[in-house]
């Protein structure tokens, strides 16, 4: 084999975060390593982008482990994956000239060489660029597709969602309201709870940190629960289960409360009791990844949510962290619920 | 309050089985009591029927307990509930004259006064009368509706069902075959396994009593499992779960393996791991009671299954027990898997 032309003499360097080691339980900053690498020359069809916004999302915890999942794990010493908003710096793809803003899956790095086929053009005049990884992007679409396709809330029904101040939960509750359902949120701490009730317009909110959380939740859903949008698992799910009504629907998009588990928790074994509830209440439990519904629903999603925002019926909140070097600690905080709103790393300036 | 006219001087007596006490774990014959009671005079709209066949089904275990379920429990000293085939002896309902054969929900007794509105007329020339509580009745329709509406097997997919020699499981596998899917049955013991393979035409069968059951099941589904029709729970479900494919569907109609559980089993707690599978594989879990689908599908069911039987594509087996007094021990045997085919008590002669 001949020697490949490598990128050591390229002038473009990327500052990036790679997976240094796999976490045992909760990730620590030691599981990540910051590197500066030189990027290769562009091949035909590729573009060089500088990253402006990096999205941090709970699913990334799954990519750090080798446990079977719906996507392959990140390899050790490889750059962490993630959705990004960037600007084209140099292009060998006719549809994406330099200067264009694009959505890319470029990962935790400041610059990247990416294939033009995997880009989506963004119009900075249409919506704030960061929303392409938030309310108008993957998290918003997770809420929209899972709630409408699986949850199917009807007017007057009760929809419950946890992490209600986060990008998925906040969208779930607000879409439920648009559809005429009653939205009950679960959030951690008084500040988030107040935001869910006052800014997002949920009908009720319950603080999962309250010692009598399960009783408060029961009181907040006098007619039971028709849709539980599952994005956390753990103690919240345990409190929800006995409250599910006949024919209740449970879209399952995430389980952040248990992503750091290293083994099955101690007993008793709740699985038989869970199946009894499924039978007795004719429940529907449905796991999903939003990409399943992109061909069918993404255009509707973008049109609907943009309209609802314009009509003042739909609020969103972003939590910005400055600098790619702070991505690991911000991500660890995300798993602990320390963010308040959609967590986005500002990697570069918009202009 | 005035004294009611009671039935002590009626000439018609009913021999019946009442619930004497609630079981703690597995039912025993002490939980039942045989009584002879006199029946009341008919009111307008009622008919007196003599019961010919009593269906014994796993769901009756739920009616013996006060735990929340999809139907109310049988009260202590009340007659056990159950589907029956009977003949009208005396009638005050114009649509059901004496001599008619009817399907009724008359319970564990030899005679009953029932409301004509709850009857369905049966044609003894169209199909054997006992099939109205079996292959052409509730168990068959449980299989048909759950498999086609929730399981939705496609040609070439793999469908797994337990209790495969029983009335629900045998229908699930044979309907799967009609739809072009691969049917894999689970049954207990060599005799039932041979029947499933040879008489019912499943593609493979696994004996759940085998010490290496889980490994045998894995070998029997080289392409994984697309539909698991859940009618047993317990160890079978545990072996199935890791084998479910992306987008697999799990209709849940019964959990006979755990009906006698008095508390959650010891740990570890498998519920978080189960939800992880739901998420990673985008699984659909859906509990159901066949009655949900009666308006939509029952006519299709009767037409299809009758045609498949006539074409020789669909076999069924009934396991008859003689005499209402033997219903308790037969029912206890049902929960232990001792029946072989649809369990029916012959309470009276057809003619």
CSV table of N, CA and C in Angstrom, one decimal, chain B residues 91-160:
chain,number,residue,atom,x,y,z
B,91,UNK,N,-89.0,-19.6,27.3
B,91,UNK,CA,-88.6,-18.3,26.8
B,91,UNK,C,-89.7,-17.2,27.0
B,92,UNK,N,-89.2,-16.1,27.4
B,92,UNK,CA,-90.1,-14.9,27.3
B,92,UNK,C,-89.4,-13.8,26.5
B,93,UNK,N,-88.7,-14.3,25.5
B,93,UNK,CA,-88.0,-13.4,24.5
B,93,UNK,C,-88.4,-13.9,23.1
B,94,UNK,N,-89.0,-13.0,22.3
B,94,UNK,CA,-89.5,-13.5,21.0
B,94,UNK,C,-88.4,-14.0,20.1
B,95,UNK,N,-87.2,-13.6,20.2
B,95,UNK,CA,-86.1,-14.0,19.2
B,95,UNK,C,-85.5,-15.3,19.6
B,96,UNK,N,-85.8,-15.8,20.8
B,96,UNK,CA,-85.1,-17.0,21.2
B,96,UNK,C,-86.1,-18.0,21.8
B,97,UNK,N,-86.9,-18.7,20.9
B,97,UNK,CA,-87.8,-19.7,21.4
B,97,UNK,C,-87.2,-20.9,22.0
B,98,UNK,N,-88.0,-21.7,22.7
B,98,UNK,CA,-87.5,-22.9,23.3
B,98,UNK,C,-86.9,-23.8,22.2
B,99,UNK,N,-85.8,-24.5,22.5
B,99,UNK,CA,-85.2,-25.3,21.5
B,99,UNK,C,-84.0,-24.7,20.8
B,100,UNK,N,-83.9,-23.3,20.8
B,100,UNK,CA,-82.8,-22.6,20.2
B,100,UNK,C,-81.5,-22.9,20.9
B,101,UNK,N,-80.4,-23.0,20.2
B,101,UNK,CA,-79.1,-23.1,20.8
B,101,UNK,C,-78.5,-21.7,20.8
B,102,UNK,N,-77.9,-21.3,21.9
B,102,UNK,CA,-77.4,-20.0,22.1
B,102,UNK,C,-76.1,-19.9,22.8
B,103,UNK,N,-75.3,-18.9,22.5
B,103,UNK,CA,-74.1,-18.6,23.3
B,103,UNK,C,-74.5,-17.6,24.3
B,104,UNK,N,-74.2,-17.9,25.6
B,104,UNK,CA,-74.5,-17.0,26.7
B,104,UNK,C,-73.3,-16.9,27.6
B,105,UNK,N,-73.3,-15.9,28.5
B,105,UNK,CA,-72.3,-15.8,29.5
B,105,UNK,C,-72.9,-16.2,30.8
B,106,UNK,N,-73.3,-17.5,30.9
B,106,UNK,CA,-74.1,-18.0,32.0
B,106,UNK,C,-73.3,-18.5,33.2
B,107,UNK,N,-72.0,-18.7,33.0
B,107,UNK,CA,-71.2,-19.1,34.2
B,107,UNK,C,-71.2,-20.6,34.5
B,108,UNK,N,-70.6,-20.9,35.6
B,108,UNK,CA,-70.4,-22.3,36.0
B,108,UNK,C,-71.7,-22.9,36.6
B,109,UNK,N,-72.7,-23.2,35.7
B,109,UNK,CA,-73.9,-23.8,36.3
B,109,UNK,C,-74.7,-24.5,35.2
B,110,UNK,N,-75.6,-25.4,35.7
B,110,UNK,CA,-76.3,-26.3,34.8
B,110,UNK,C,-77.5,-25.6,34.1
B,111,UNK,N,-78.1,-24.6,34.7
B,111,UNK,CA,-79.2,-23.9,34.2
B,111,UNK,C,-79.1,-22.4,34.6
B,112,UNK,N,-79.6,-21.6,33.8
B,112,UNK,CA,-79.5,-20.2,34.1
B,112,UNK,C,-80.7,-19.4,33.5
B,113,UNK,N,-81.1,-18.4,34.2
B,113,UNK,CA,-82.1,-17.4,33.6
B,113,UNK,C,-81.3,-16.2,33.1
B,114,UNK,N,-81.3,-16.0,31.9
B,114,UNK,CA,-80.5,-14.9,31.3
B,114,UNK,C,-81.4,-14.0,30.4
B,115,UNK,N,-80.8,-12.8,30.3
B,115,UNK,CA,-81.5,-11.7,29.5
B,115,UNK,C,-81.3,-12.0,28.0
B,116,UNK,N,-82.3,-12.0,27.2
B,116,UNK,CA,-82.2,-12.3,25.8
B,116,UNK,C,-81.3,-11.4,25.0
B,117,UNK,N,-81.1,-10.2,25.6
B,117,UNK,CA,-80.2,-9.2,24.9
B,117,UNK,C,-78.8,-9.6,24.9
B,118,UNK,N,-78.4,-10.5,25.8
B,118,UNK,CA,-77.0,-10.9,25.9
B,118,UNK,C,-76.7,-12.3,25.2
B,119,UNK,N,-77.7,-12.7,24.4
B,119,UNK,CA,-77.5,-14.0,23.7
B,119,UNK,C,-77.1,-13.9,22.3
B,120,UNK,N,-76.5,-14.9,21.8
B,120,UNK,CA,-76.2,-15.0,20.3
B,120,UNK,C,-76.7,-16.4,19.9
B,121,UNK,N,-77.5,-16.4,18.8
B,121,UNK,CA,-78.0,-17.7,18.4
B,121,UNK,C,-77.0,-18.5,17.7
B,122,UNK,N,-77.0,-19.8,17.9
B,122,UNK,CA,-76.0,-20.7,17.2
B,122,UNK,C,-76.7,-21.7,16.3
B,123,UNK,N,-76.1,-21.9,15.2
B,123,UNK,CA,-76.6,-22.9,14.2
B,123,UNK,C,-75.9,-24.2,14.4
B,124,UNK,N,-76.5,-25.3,15.0
B,124,UNK,CA,-75.7,-26.5,15.2
B,124,UNK,C,-75.3,-27.2,13.9
B,125,UNK,N,-75.9,-26.8,12.8
B,125,UNK,CA,-75.6,-27.4,11.5
B,125,UNK,C,-74.4,-26.7,10.9
B,126,UNK,N,-74.1,-25.5,11.3
B,126,UNK,CA,-73.0,-24.7,10.7
B,126,UNK,C,-71.6,-25.2,11.2
B,127,UNK,N,-71.6,-25.4,12.5
B,127,UNK,CA,-70.3,-25.8,13.1
B,127,UNK,C,-70.6,-26.5,14.4
B,128,UNK,N,-69.7,-27.4,14.9
B,128,UNK,CA,-70.0,-28.1,16.2
B,128,UNK,C,-70.2,-27.0,17.2
B,129,UNK,N,-71.2,-27.3,18.1
B,129,UNK,CA,-71.7,-26.2,19.1
B,129,UNK,C,-70.5,-25.8,20.0
B,130,UNK,N,-69.7,-26.7,20.3
B,130,UNK,CA,-68.6,-26.3,21.3
B,130,UNK,C,-67.6,-25.3,20.7
B,131,UNK,N,-67.5,-25.2,19.4
B,131,UNK,CA,-66.6,-24.3,18.8
B,131,UNK,C,-67.0,-22.8,19.1
B,132,UNK,N,-68.2,-22.6,19.5
B,132,UNK,CA,-68.6,-21.2,19.8
B,132,UNK,C,-67.9,-20.7,21.0
B,133,UNK,N,-67.4,-21.5,21.8
B,133,UNK,CA,-66.6,-21.0,22.9
B,133,UNK,C,-65.1,-21.3,22.7
B,134,UNK,N,-64.7,-21.7,21.5
B,134,UNK,CA,-63.4,-22.1,21.2
B,134,UNK,C,-62.9,-21.5,19.9
B,135,UNK,N,-62.6,-22.3,18.9
B,135,UNK,CA,-62.0,-21.8,17.7
B,135,UNK,C,-62.8,-20.7,17.0
B,136,UNK,N,-64.1,-20.8,17.1
B,136,UNK,CA,-65.0,-19.8,16.5
B,136,UNK,C,-65.5,-18.8,17.5
B,137,UNK,N,-64.9,-18.8,18.7
B,137,UNK,CA,-65.4,-17.9,19.8
B,137,UNK,C,-64.3,-17.1,20.4
B,138,UNK,N,-64.4,-16.8,21.6
B,138,UNK,CA,-63.5,-15.9,22.3
B,138,UNK,C,-62.1,-16.2,22.1
B,139,UNK,N,-61.6,-17.5,22.4
B,139,UNK,CA,-60.2,-17.7,22.2
B,139,UNK,C,-59.7,-17.5,20.8
B,140,UNK,N,-60.5,-18.0,19.8
B,140,UNK,CA,-60.1,-17.9,18.4
B,140,UNK,C,-60.0,-16.4,18.0
B,141,UNK,N,-61.0,-15.6,18.5
B,141,UNK,CA,-61.0,-14.2,18.2
B,141,UNK,C,-59.9,-13.4,18.9
B,142,UNK,N,-59.6,-13.9,20.1
B,142,UNK,CA,-58.4,-13.3,20.7
B,142,UNK,C,-57.2,-13.4,19.9
B,143,UNK,N,-57.0,-14.6,19.3
B,143,UNK,CA,-55.8,-14.8,18.4
B,143,UNK,C,-55.9,-14.0,17.2
B,144,UNK,N,-57.1,-14.0,16.5
B,144,UNK,CA,-57.3,-13.3,15.2
B,144,UNK,C,-57.1,-11.8,15.4
B,145,UNK,N,-57.8,-11.2,16.4
B,145,UNK,CA,-57.8,-9.8,16.5
B,145,UNK,C,-56.4,-9.3,17.0
B,146,UNK,N,-55.9,-10.0,18.0
B,146,UNK,CA,-54.6,-9.5,18.5
B,146,UNK,C,-53.5,-9.7,17.5
B,147,UNK,N,-53.5,-10.8,16.7
B,147,UNK,CA,-52.4,-11.0,15.8
B,147,UNK,C,-52.5,-10.0,14.6
B,148,UNK,N,-53.8,-9.9,14.0
B,148,UNK,CA,-53.9,-9.1,12.8
B,148,UNK,C,-53.9,-7.6,13.1
B,149,UNK,N,-54.6,-7.2,14.2
B,149,UNK,CA,-54.7,-5.8,14.5
B,149,UNK,C,-53.4,-5.2,15.1
B,150,UNK,N,-52.8,-6.0,16.0
B,150,UNK,CA,-51.6,-5.4,16.7
B,150,UNK,C,-50.4,-6.1,16.2
B,151,UNK,N,-50.4,-7.4,16.0
B,151,UNK,CA,-49.1,-8.1,15.6
B,151,UNK,C,-48.8,-7.8,14.1
B,152,UNK,N,-49.8,-7.7,13.3
B,152,UNK,CA,-49.6,-7.3,11.9
B,152,UNK,C,-48.5,-8.1,11.2
B,153,UNK,N,-48.5,-9.4,11.2
B,153,UNK,CA,-47.3,-10.1,10.6
B,153,UNK,C,-47.3,-10.0,9.1
B,154,UNK,N,-46.1,-9.8,8.6
B,154,UNK,CA,-45.9,-9.7,7.2
B,154,UNK,C,-45.3,-11.0,6.7
B,155,UNK,N,-45.5,-11.2,5.4
B,155,UNK,CA,-44.9,-12.5,4.8
B,155,UNK,C,-43.4,-12.5,5.1
B,156,UNK,N,-43.0,-13.6,5.5
B,156,UNK,CA,-41.5,-13.8,5.8
B,156,UNK,C,-41.1,-13.5,7.2
B,157,UNK,N,-42.0,-12.8,7.9
B,157,UNK,CA,-41.6,-12.4,9.3
B,157,UNK,C,-41.8,-13.7,10.2
B,158,UNK,N,-41.2,-13.6,11.4
B,158,UNK,CA,-41.3,-14.7,12.4
B,158,UNK,C,-42.2,-14.3,13.5
B,159,UNK,N,-43.2,-15.2,13.7
B,159,UNK,CA,-44.2,-15.0,14.8
B,159,UNK,C,-44.0,-16.1,15.8
B,160,UNK,N,-43.8,-15.7,17.1
B,160,UNK,CA,-43.7,-16.7,18.2
B,160,UNK,C,-44.9,-16.6,19.1
